[in-house]
Amino acid sequence: MTRAYNFCSGPAMIPTEVLERVKSEILDWNNIGASAFEISHRGKDYLEKVIEPAEHHFRQLLNIPKNYHVLFTSFGASHHFAMVPLNLLDRSKNNTACYIDSGIWSGKAIKEAQRYGNIILKKFEDFKSQSDYSYIHYTPNETIEGIQFHDIPKTGDVPLVADMSSEILSKPIDIKKFGLIYAGAQKNIAPAGLSLVIMRDDLVGFAKSFTPTLYNYKTYVDSQSLYHTPNTFGIYLAGLAFEWLLKQGGVEAITKINQRKAQKLYDYLDSTDFYKNSVDKKYRSVMNIVFYTPNAELDKLFVEESTKAHLINLKGHKAVGGLRASIYNAMPEAGVDALINFMKDFEKRYA
Ligand SMILES: *Cc1c(COP(=O)(O)O)cnc(C)c1O
């Protein structure tokens, strides 16, 4: 068996050590004669050995203050595109929020929010906070275009909401600067079908009256995320991934590795005329690196040949074309080195 270096944008690579642990526990977890996801989510075993430690370790990793709730929601990040406006728009009398319009994912969040209220659109560069906004939403890492905003927008008293799907746990963040953070698990944490929410407690309880129960964040707050059967497998795996990250030295340690990985790849891209990356240097993503060979045919050949070399899922998103290397926490530095060596060799053969 050869495990490839998997550059998929999501569902993304999960650390091999985490999968090995799942493998060793899948038939008999903690001597109960069943796996962690074949037992009641309300039983003592699941509560005390899965969901509570997962929350505890997640709080520890991101240094989450006590006045923030952590919620496990059993669906993807896209559900929050509707949940955020349904839960927060009514904080202001005029039903208004501001969205930073920076790419395909923020665009999808905007489209959904527009169904429920007045949505003011701004670019990251010319955004200014206004007190009549219920909240301000942005997407710090645009996964598809490979654009990342390294500074947090200043929003004053207006709660800042962030879709952190493709950067959560990749670097330390000052949670106090945010009102609500949501993130799908399948990029930097666990398999798809689970998302995590960090929500300041004073923002709970503003949902529009017609909000469905499972779209109301208060439902998750009041039930410890157990109003209905959660994604028991996803939460179990997220818990293992948190333990893995703590063992690596936590978010502070991984951020150094992440920066080194990205820097190596960008340095190489900058050193050659064969490959191109068109993102403004100050907005280059540390997680998703989009690049192009001189033409679409070579891009296609690059995908074919890299796949044979066990460097998989390097095809860019269809909306932007080209190639994309997603190098989340689970991608070892050796994977990036292998990619750069392959790129050099490919350039030599086709330049
Ligand atoms: C992947 C991604 C999503 C969508 O996640 P789903 O779980 O498929 O709904 C949303 N936002 C960002 C920034 C993403 O990268």
mmCIF file of C-alpha atoms and ligand atoms in Angstrom:
data_model
loop_
_atom_site.group_PDB
_atom_site.id
_atom_site.type_symbol
_atom_site.label_atom_id
_atom_site.label_comp_id
_atom_site.label_asym_id
_atom_site.label_seq_id
_atom_site.Cartn_x
_atom_site.Cartn_y
_atom_site.Cartn_z
ATOM 1 C CA MET A 1 0.000 0.000 0.000
ATOM 2 C CA THR A 2 1.241 3.500 -0.860
ATOM 3 C CA ARG A 3 -0.431 6.472 0.696
ATOM 4 C CA ALA A 4 -0.267 9.354 -1.765
ATOM 5 C CA TYR A 5 0.345 13.000 -1.002
ATOM 6 C CA ASN A 6 -3.196 14.241 -1.375
ATOM 7 C CA PHE A 7 -3.588 17.908 -2.344
ATOM 8 C CA CYS A 8 -7.396 17.812 -2.459
ATOM 9 C CA SER A 9 -9.117 21.035 -1.413
ATOM 10 C CA GLY A 10 -11.767 19.057 0.467
ATOM 11 C CA PRO A 11 -12.560 16.450 1.546
ATOM 12 C CA ALA A 12 -8.888 16.766 2.286
ATOM 13 C CA MET A 13 -6.081 14.613 3.560
ATOM 14 C CA ILE A 14 -6.396 13.415 7.173
ATOM 15 C CA PRO A 15 -3.189 12.665 9.113
ATOM 16 C CA THR A 16 -2.141 9.033 8.661
ATOM 17 C CA GLU A 17 -1.674 8.663 12.443
ATOM 18 C CA VAL A 18 -5.324 9.647 12.938
ATOM 19 C CA LEU A 19 -6.535 7.098 10.390
ATOM 20 C CA GLU A 20 -4.287 4.420 11.933
ATOM 21 C CA ARG A 21 -5.927 5.102 15.270
ATOM 22 C CA VAL A 22 -9.418 4.829 13.754
ATOM 23 C CA LYS A 23 -8.314 1.539 12.217
ATOM 24 C CA SER A 24 -7.123 0.191 15.550
ATOM 25 C CA GLU A 25 -10.290 1.262 17.361
ATOM 26 C CA ILE A 26 -12.938 0.567 14.763
ATOM 27 C CA LEU A 27 -13.986 -2.900 15.926
ATOM 28 C CA ASP A 28 -13.521 -2.433 19.627
ATOM 29 C CA TRP A 29 -13.253 1.038 21.105
ATOM 30 C CA ASN A 30 -12.329 1.315 24.792
ATOM 31 C CA ASN A 31 -13.104 -2.376 25.353
ATOM 32 C CA ILE A 32 -16.828 -1.931 24.783
ATOM 33 C CA GLY A 33 -16.969 -4.349 21.851
ATOM 34 C CA ALA A 34 -18.210 -1.694 19.398
ATOM 35 C CA SER A 35 -16.885 1.395 17.666
ATOM 36 C CA ALA A 36 -17.354 4.917 19.032
ATOM 37 C CA PHE A 37 -20.048 5.553 16.419
ATOM 38 C CA GLU A 38 -22.214 2.506 17.041
ATOM 39 C CA ILE A 39 -23.311 3.626 20.493
ATOM 40 C CA SER A 40 -25.802 6.157 21.811
ATOM 41 C CA HIS A 41 -24.765 9.769 21.427
ATOM 42 C CA ARG A 42 -26.456 10.412 24.784
ATOM 43 C CA GLY A 43 -24.693 7.625 26.651
ATOM 44 C CA LYS A 44 -21.947 8.230 29.197
ATOM 45 C CA ASP A 45 -19.258 6.739 26.935
ATOM 46 C CA TYR A 46 -19.963 9.030 24.010
ATOM 47 C CA LEU A 47 -20.433 12.104 26.191
ATOM 48 C CA GLU A 48 -17.420 11.649 28.409
ATOM 49 C CA LYS A 49 -15.002 10.072 25.965
ATOM 50 C CA VAL A 50 -15.936 11.658 22.650
ATOM 51 C CA ILE A 51 -17.887 14.894 22.493
ATOM 52 C CA GLU A 52 -16.752 16.521 25.744
ATOM 53 C CA PRO A 53 -13.017 15.876 25.195
ATOM 54 C CA ALA A 54 -13.393 17.002 21.566
ATOM 55 C CA GLU A 55 -14.835 20.316 22.711
ATOM 56 C CA HIS A 56 -12.238 20.635 25.473
ATOM 57 C CA HIS A 57 -9.330 20.062 23.096
ATOM 58 C CA PHE A 58 -10.756 22.392 20.459
ATOM 59 C CA ARG A 59 -11.073 25.127 23.105
ATOM 60 C CA GLN A 60 -7.533 24.447 24.248
ATOM 61 C CA LEU A 61 -6.137 24.617 20.690
ATOM 62 C CA LEU A 62 -7.747 27.961 19.885
ATOM 63 C CA ASN A 63 -7.729 29.392 23.387
ATOM 64 C CA ILE A 64 -11.491 29.985 23.234
ATOM 65 C CA PRO A 65 -12.769 32.267 26.022
ATOM 66 C CA LYS A 66 -15.534 31.050 28.362
ATOM 67 C CA ASN A 67 -18.155 33.440 26.980
ATOM 68 C CA TYR A 68 -18.078 31.641 23.636
ATOM 69 C CA HIS A 69 -20.086 28.512 22.871
ATOM 70 C CA VAL A 70 -18.628 25.702 20.786
ATOM 71 C CA LEU A 71 -21.237 23.944 18.659
ATOM 72 C CA PHE A 72 -20.990 20.805 16.543
ATOM 73 C CA THR A 73 -23.432 21.071 13.671
ATOM 74 C CA SER A 74 -24.078 18.014 11.542
ATOM 75 C CA PHE A 75 -23.913 19.526 8.103
ATOM 76 C CA GLY A 76 -21.498 21.478 5.946
ATOM 77 C CA ALA A 77 -20.376 25.078 6.040
ATOM 78 C CA SER A 78 -22.894 26.028 3.339
ATOM 79 C CA HIS A 79 -25.802 25.577 5.770
ATOM 80 C CA HIS A 80 -24.407 28.466 7.773
ATOM 81 C CA PHE A 81 -24.808 30.741 4.748
ATOM 82 C CA ALA A 82 -28.531 30.715 5.640
ATOM 83 C CA MET A 83 -28.194 30.225 9.403
ATOM 84 C CA VAL A 84 -26.063 33.313 9.961
ATOM 85 C CA PRO A 85 -28.591 35.797 8.493
ATOM 86 C CA LEU A 86 -31.549 33.950 10.037
ATOM 87 C CA ASN A 87 -29.927 34.143 13.465
ATOM 88 C CA LEU A 88 -28.236 37.529 13.396
ATOM 89 C CA LEU A 89 -30.017 39.912 10.996
ATOM 90 C CA ASP A 90 -32.642 40.818 13.586
ATOM 91 C CA ARG A 91 -29.976 42.322 15.842
ATOM 92 C CA SER A 92 -30.463 45.590 13.931
ATOM 93 C CA LYS A 93 -33.834 47.267 13.423
ATOM 94 C CA ASN A 94 -33.292 47.688 9.720
ATOM 95 C CA ASN A 95 -32.449 44.049 8.988
ATOM 96 C CA THR A 96 -29.085 44.956 7.466
ATOM 97 C CA ALA A 97 -25.700 43.246 7.302
ATOM 98 C CA CYS A 98 -22.476 43.952 5.472
ATOM 99 C CA TYR A 99 -20.671 41.243 3.478
ATOM 100 C CA ILE A 100 -17.160 41.409 2.148
ATOM 101 C CA ASP A 101 -17.371 40.172 -1.410
ATOM 102 C CA SER A 102 -14.063 38.489 -2.185
ATOM 103 C CA GLY A 103 -14.642 35.343 -4.187
ATOM 104 C CA ILE A 104 -16.760 32.319 -4.921
ATOM 105 C CA TRP A 105 -17.431 31.165 -1.358
ATOM 106 C CA SER A 106 -18.269 34.622 -0.002
ATOM 107 C CA GLY A 107 -20.454 35.020 -3.103
ATOM 108 C CA LYS A 108 -22.471 31.970 -2.122
ATOM 109 C CA ALA A 109 -22.888 33.280 1.426
ATOM 110 C CA ILE A 110 -24.083 36.620 0.002
ATOM 111 C CA LYS A 111 -26.612 35.010 -2.311
ATOM 112 C CA GLU A 112 -28.196 33.165 0.595
ATOM 113 C CA ALA A 113 -28.181 36.177 2.953
ATOM 114 C CA GLN A 114 -29.934 38.307 0.315
ATOM 115 C CA ARG A 115 -33.021 36.122 0.724
ATOM 116 C CA TYR A 116 -33.496 37.434 4.284
ATOM 117 C CA GLY A 117 -32.423 41.059 4.545
ATOM 118 C CA ASN A 118 -30.571 44.094 3.180
ATOM 119 C CA ILE A 119 -27.075 43.078 2.334
ATOM 120 C CA ILE A 120 -24.464 45.776 1.762
ATOM 121 C CA LEU A 121 -21.512 44.552 -0.326
ATOM 122 C CA LYS A 122 -17.966 45.819 0.144
ATOM 123 C CA LYS A 123 -14.509 44.925 -1.050
ATOM 124 C CA PHE A 124 -11.942 44.017 1.600
ATOM 125 C CA GLU A 125 -9.860 47.116 0.846
ATOM 126 C CA ASP A 126 -12.614 49.725 1.102
ATOM 127 C CA PHE A 127 -14.694 48.281 3.881
ATOM 128 C CA LYS A 128 -15.679 50.472 6.878
ATOM 129 C CA SER A 129 -17.784 49.397 9.812
ATOM 130 C CA GLN A 130 -21.146 51.075 10.450
ATOM 131 C CA SER A 131 -23.063 50.733 13.680
ATOM 132 C CA ASP A 132 -26.379 50.004 11.958
ATOM 133 C CA TYR A 133 -25.088 46.689 10.609
ATOM 134 C CA SER A 134 -26.322 43.597 12.466
ATOM 135 C CA TYR A 135 -23.033 41.941 11.641
ATOM 136 C CA ILE A 136 -20.220 41.899 9.127
ATOM 137 C CA HIS A 137 -19.399 38.695 7.273
ATOM 138 C CA TYR A 138 -16.182 37.748 5.560
ATOM 139 C CA THR A 139 -14.337 34.714 4.222
ATOM 140 C CA PRO A 140 -10.724 34.981 5.416
ATOM 141 C CA ASN A 141 -9.516 32.267 3.057
ATOM 142 C CA GLU A 142 -11.125 31.963 -0.370
ATOM 143 C CA THR A 143 -10.368 28.302 -1.035
ATOM 144 C CA ILE A 144 -11.031 28.312 -4.774
ATOM 145 C CA GLU A 145 -9.011 31.373 -5.805
ATOM 146 C CA GLY A 146 -6.264 30.886 -3.195
ATOM 147 C CA ILE A 147 -6.804 34.340 -1.665
ATOM 148 C CA GLN A 148 -6.290 34.899 2.049
ATOM 149 C CA PHE A 149 -6.798 38.035 4.131
ATOM 150 C CA HIS A 150 -4.073 38.014 6.736
ATOM 151 C CA ASP A 151 -5.455 40.996 8.680
ATOM 152 C CA ILE A 152 -8.716 40.836 10.581
ATOM 153 C CA PRO A 153 -11.153 43.606 9.534
ATOM 154 C CA LYS A 154 -11.815 46.174 12.263
ATOM 155 C CA THR A 155 -15.523 46.194 12.969
ATOM 156 C CA GLY A 156 -15.801 48.144 16.243
ATOM 157 C CA ASP A 157 -18.892 47.035 18.166
ATOM 158 C CA VAL A 158 -20.413 45.244 15.204
ATOM 159 C CA PRO A 159 -19.972 41.443 15.470
ATOM 160 C CA LEU A 160 -17.608 39.995 12.914
ATOM 161 C CA VAL A 161 -18.696 36.682 11.376
ATOM 162 C CA ALA A 162 -16.137 34.548 9.556
ATOM 163 C CA ASP A 163 -16.358 31.469 7.348
ATOM 164 C CA MET A 164 -13.089 29.834 8.400
ATOM 165 C CA SER A 165 -13.692 26.520 6.613
ATOM 166 C CA SER A 166 -10.314 26.399 4.921
ATOM 167 C CA GLU A 167 -8.086 28.002 7.543
ATOM 168 C CA ILE A 168 -9.401 26.981 10.950
ATOM 169 C CA LEU A 169 -6.640 25.602 13.216
ATOM 170 C CA SER A 170 -3.948 26.503 10.692
ATOM 171 C CA LYS A 171 -2.793 29.450 12.815
ATOM 172 C CA PRO A 172 -3.610 31.091 16.159
ATOM 173 C CA ILE A 173 -6.542 33.516 16.105
ATOM 174 C CA ASP A 174 -7.746 36.088 18.596
ATOM 175 C CA ILE A 175 -11.266 34.761 19.143
ATOM 176 C CA LYS A 176 -12.305 37.927 21.001
ATOM 177 C CA LYS A 177 -12.252 39.828 17.712
ATOM 178 C CA PHE A 178 -15.087 37.657 16.372
ATOM 179 C CA GLY A 179 -18.779 37.346 17.120
ATOM 180 C CA LEU A 180 -19.240 34.062 15.314
ATOM 181 C CA ILE A 181 -16.936 31.701 13.445
ATOM 182 C CA TYR A 182 -18.080 28.691 11.439
ATOM 183 C CA ALA A 183 -16.050 26.122 9.577
ATOM 184 C CA GLY A 184 -16.721 22.927 7.674
ATOM 185 C CA ALA A 185 -14.605 20.069 9.020
ATOM 186 C CA GLN A 186 -13.455 18.516 5.752
ATOM 187 C CA LYS A 187 -10.553 20.861 5.021
ATOM 188 C CA ASN A 188 -8.499 21.011 8.170
ATOM 189 C CA ILE A 189 -10.164 18.729 10.706
ATOM 190 C CA ALA A 190 -12.199 15.645 9.839
ATOM 191 C CA PRO A 191 -14.463 14.153 7.141
ATOM 192 C CA ALA A 192 -17.295 16.118 5.476
ATOM 193 C CA GLY A 193 -20.753 16.505 6.942
ATOM 194 C CA LEU A 194 -19.693 18.212 10.156
ATOM 195 C CA SER A 195 -19.099 21.874 10.880
ATOM 196 C CA LEU A 196 -17.968 23.691 13.992
ATOM 197 C CA VAL A 197 -19.224 26.988 15.345
ATOM 198 C CA ILE A 198 -17.694 29.351 17.870
ATOM 199 C CA MET A 199 -20.358 31.823 18.992
ATOM 200 C CA ARG A 200 -20.214 34.652 21.519
ATOM 201 C CA ASP A 201 -22.962 34.094 24.086
ATOM 202 C CA ASP A 202 -24.618 37.538 23.759
ATOM 203 C CA LEU A 203 -25.432 36.799 20.098
ATOM 204 C CA VAL A 204 -27.661 33.822 20.908
ATOM 205 C CA GLY A 205 -31.428 34.387 20.824
ATOM 206 C CA PHE A 206 -32.042 36.787 17.920
ATOM 207 C CA ALA A 207 -33.292 34.258 15.365
ATOM 208 C CA LYS A 208 -36.165 35.282 13.112
ATOM 209 C CA SER A 209 -39.448 33.769 14.314
ATOM 210 C CA PHE A 210 -39.819 31.514 11.265
ATOM 211 C CA THR A 211 -36.332 29.986 11.643
ATOM 212 C CA PRO A 212 -36.537 26.177 11.524
ATOM 213 C CA THR A 213 -35.463 24.562 14.810
ATOM 214 C CA LEU A 214 -32.325 23.027 13.332
ATOM 215 C CA TYR A 215 -31.314 26.348 11.748
ATOM 216 C CA ASN A 216 -31.471 28.138 15.087
ATOM 217 C CA TYR A 217 -28.090 28.249 16.852
ATOM 218 C CA LYS A 218 -29.936 28.415 20.185
ATOM 219 C CA THR A 219 -31.123 24.844 19.636
ATOM 220 C CA TYR A 220 -27.478 23.694 19.639
ATOM 221 C CA VAL A 221 -26.528 25.934 22.556
ATOM 222 C CA ASP A 222 -29.395 24.647 24.715
ATOM 223 C CA SER A 223 -28.786 20.968 23.964
ATOM 224 C CA GLN A 224 -24.970 20.742 23.902
ATOM 225 C CA SER A 225 -25.312 20.081 20.151
ATOM 226 C CA LEU A 226 -27.430 16.996 20.911
ATOM 227 C CA TYR A 227 -30.954 18.100 19.965
ATOM 228 C CA HIS A 228 -30.865 15.428 17.285
ATOM 229 C CA THR A 229 -28.412 12.627 16.471
ATOM 230 C CA PRO A 230 -25.204 14.407 15.539
ATOM 231 C CA ASN A 231 -22.554 13.235 13.092
ATOM 232 C CA THR A 232 -21.111 10.818 15.650
ATOM 233 C CA PHE A 233 -18.348 9.559 13.364
ATOM 234 C CA GLY A 234 -17.301 13.074 12.360
ATOM 235 C CA ILE A 235 -17.115 14.304 15.957
ATOM 236 C CA TYR A 236 -15.156 11.204 17.010
ATOM 237 C CA LEU A 237 -12.679 11.779 14.198
ATOM 238 C CA ALA A 238 -12.458 15.514 14.893
ATOM 239 C CA GLY A 239 -11.564 14.643 18.484
ATOM 240 C CA LEU A 240 -8.724 12.413 17.290
ATOM 241 C CA ALA A 241 -7.523 15.153 14.942
ATOM 242 C CA PHE A 242 -7.477 17.657 17.827
ATOM 243 C CA GLU A 243 -5.388 15.262 19.928
ATOM 244 C CA TRP A 244 -3.040 14.791 16.970
ATOM 245 C CA LEU A 245 -2.629 18.547 16.586
ATOM 246 C CA LEU A 246 -1.950 19.007 20.299
ATOM 247 C CA LYS A 247 0.751 16.349 20.001
ATOM 248 C CA GLN A 248 2.356 18.293 17.140
ATOM 249 C CA GLY A 249 2.717 21.239 19.521
ATOM 250 C CA GLY A 250 -0.672 22.827 18.796
ATOM 251 C CA VAL A 251 -1.607 25.661 16.525
ATOM 252 C CA GLU A 252 1.541 27.693 17.283
ATOM 253 C CA ALA A 253 3.773 24.862 16.080
ATOM 254 C CA ILE A 254 1.720 23.968 13.000
ATOM 255 C CA THR A 255 1.531 27.584 11.830
ATOM 256 C CA LYS A 256 5.325 27.678 11.465
ATOM 257 C CA ILE A 257 5.276 24.506 9.393
ATOM 258 C CA ASN A 258 2.359 25.794 7.309
ATOM 259 C CA GLN A 259 4.174 29.037 6.586
ATOM 260 C CA ARG A 260 7.343 27.235 5.631
ATOM 261 C CA LYS A 261 5.438 24.891 3.291
ATOM 262 C CA ALA A 262 3.678 27.769 1.523
ATOM 263 C CA GLN A 263 6.801 29.910 1.340
ATOM 264 C CA LYS A 264 8.760 27.126 -0.359
ATOM 265 C CA LEU A 265 6.087 26.684 -2.980
ATOM 266 C CA TYR A 266 5.635 30.418 -3.641
ATOM 267 C CA ASP A 267 9.411 30.919 -3.765
ATOM 268 C CA TYR A 268 9.647 28.263 -6.407
ATOM 269 C CA LEU A 269 6.704 29.720 -8.382
ATOM 270 C CA ASP A 270 8.377 33.148 -8.263
ATOM 271 C CA SER A 271 11.690 31.722 -9.437
ATOM 272 C CA THR A 272 10.378 30.365 -12.728
ATOM 273 C CA ASP A 273 8.552 31.782 -15.740
ATOM 274 C CA PHE A 274 7.028 28.418 -16.548
ATOM 275 C CA TYR A 275 4.445 28.452 -13.744
ATOM 276 C CA LYS A 276 2.283 31.438 -12.794
ATOM 277 C CA ASN A 277 0.375 32.457 -9.698
ATOM 278 C CA SER A 278 -1.689 35.592 -10.222
ATOM 279 C CA VAL A 279 -2.711 36.406 -6.646
ATOM 280 C CA ASP A 280 -1.521 39.760 -5.245
ATOM 281 C CA LYS A 281 1.414 38.906 -2.957
ATOM 282 C CA LYS A 282 -0.184 40.354 0.142
ATOM 283 C CA TYR A 283 -3.235 38.124 -0.279
ATOM 284 C CA ARG A 284 -1.525 34.835 -1.085
ATOM 285 C CA SER A 285 -3.109 31.917 0.729
ATOM 286 C CA VAL A 286 -1.029 29.726 3.001
ATOM 287 C CA MET A 287 -3.537 26.904 2.528
ATOM 288 C CA ASN A 288 -4.538 26.832 -1.152
ATOM 289 C CA ILE A 289 -2.011 27.655 -3.824
ATOM 290 C CA VAL A 290 -3.371 28.118 -7.318
ATOM 291 C CA PHE A 291 -0.953 28.008 -10.238
ATOM 292 C CA TYR A 292 -0.894 27.608 -14.008
ATOM 293 C CA THR A 293 1.461 26.048 -16.539
ATOM 294 C CA PRO A 294 1.778 27.928 -19.874
ATOM 295 C CA ASN A 295 -1.433 26.403 -21.270
ATOM 296 C CA ALA A 296 -4.504 24.313 -20.468
ATOM 297 C CA GLU A 297 -3.144 21.246 -22.257
ATOM 298 C CA LEU A 298 -0.039 21.227 -20.096
ATOM 299 C CA ASP A 299 -2.219 21.722 -17.017
ATOM 300 C CA LYS A 300 -4.068 18.557 -18.003
ATOM 301 C CA LEU A 301 -0.855 16.653 -18.596
ATOM 302 C CA PHE A 302 0.456 17.902 -15.251
ATOM 303 C CA VAL A 303 -2.558 16.372 -13.511
ATOM 304 C CA GLU A 304 -2.115 13.042 -15.332
ATOM 305 C CA GLU A 305 1.588 12.762 -14.614
ATOM 306 C CA SER A 306 1.452 13.996 -11.017
ATOM 307 C CA THR A 307 -1.306 11.478 -10.262
ATOM 308 C CA LYS A 308 0.973 8.676 -11.486
ATOM 309 C CA ALA A 309 3.685 10.048 -9.198
ATOM 310 C CA HIS A 310 1.317 9.717 -6.187
ATOM 311 C CA LEU A 311 0.745 13.468 -5.954
ATOM 312 C CA ILE A 312 -3.019 13.463 -6.276
ATOM 313 C CA ASN A 313 -5.931 15.906 -6.682
ATOM 314 C CA LEU A 314 -3.929 18.831 -8.039
ATOM 315 C CA LYS A 315 -6.529 19.892 -10.587
ATOM 316 C CA GLY A 316 -7.776 23.462 -10.042
ATOM 317 C CA HIS A 317 -11.436 24.272 -9.420
ATOM 318 C CA LYS A 318 -13.399 24.385 -12.657
ATOM 319 C CA ALA A 319 -14.300 28.046 -12.082
ATOM 320 C CA VAL A 320 -10.667 29.182 -12.230
ATOM 321 C CA GLY A 321 -8.936 26.305 -14.043
ATOM 322 C CA GLY A 322 -5.226 25.564 -13.753
ATOM 323 C CA LEU A 323 -3.823 23.678 -10.796
ATOM 324 C CA ARG A 324 -4.250 23.973 -7.062
ATOM 325 C CA ALA A 325 -2.224 22.559 -4.205
ATOM 326 C CA SER A 326 -4.180 22.538 -0.957
ATOM 327 C CA ILE A 327 -1.654 22.158 1.820
ATOM 328 C CA TYR A 328 -3.626 22.020 5.040
ATOM 329 C CA ASN A 329 -2.285 20.919 8.436
ATOM 330 C CA ALA A 330 -2.237 17.226 7.501
ATOM 331 C CA MET A 331 0.054 17.735 4.478
ATOM 332 C CA PRO A 332 3.587 16.935 5.629
ATOM 333 C CA GLU A 333 6.415 19.215 4.554
ATOM 334 C CA ALA A 334 7.843 16.234 2.638
ATOM 335 C CA GLY A 335 4.697 16.305 0.466
ATOM 336 C CA VAL A 336 5.395 19.889 -0.569
ATOM 337 C CA ASP A 337 9.048 19.022 -1.239
ATOM 338 C CA ALA A 338 7.920 16.112 -3.423
ATOM 339 C CA LEU A 339 5.543 18.411 -5.308
ATOM 340 C CA ILE A 340 8.257 21.007 -5.951
ATOM 341 C CA ASN A 341 10.630 18.320 -7.219
ATOM 342 C CA PHE A 342 7.940 17.021 -9.533
ATOM 343 C CA MET A 343 7.228 20.573 -10.764
ATOM 344 C CA LYS A 344 10.921 21.172 -11.508
ATOM 345 C CA ASP A 345 11.158 17.943 -13.422
ATOM 346 C CA PHE A 346 7.949 18.671 -15.354
ATOM 347 C CA GLU A 347 9.252 22.117 -16.245
ATOM 348 C CA LYS A 348 12.506 20.641 -17.504
ATOM 349 C CA ARG A 349 10.651 18.276 -19.788
ATOM 350 C CA TYR A 350 8.032 20.677 -21.192
ATOM 351 C CA ALA A 351 9.488 24.204 -21.030
HETATM 352 C C1 LIG B 1 -15.462 24.127 1.341
HETATM 353 C C2 LIG B 1 -15.965 25.452 1.759
HETATM 354 C C3 LIG B 1 -17.340 25.659 2.030
HETATM 355 C C4 LIG B 1 -18.407 24.616 1.802
HETATM 356 O O1 LIG B 1 -18.407 23.585 2.678
HETATM 357 P P1 LIG B 1 -19.553 22.465 2.588
HETATM 358 O O2 LIG B 1 -19.241 21.630 3.777
HETATM 359 O O3 LIG B 1 -19.391 21.770 1.290
HETATM 360 O O4 LIG B 1 -20.863 23.148 2.685
HETATM 361 C C5 LIG B 1 -17.725 26.916 2.457
HETATM 362 N N1 LIG B 1 -16.836 27.911 2.614
HETATM 363 C C6 LIG B 1 -15.516 27.740 2.358
HETATM 364 C C7 LIG B 1 -14.581 28.889 2.551
HETATM 365 C C8 LIG B 1 -15.051 26.512 1.920
HETATM 366 O O5 LIG B 1 -13.741 26.347 1.652
#
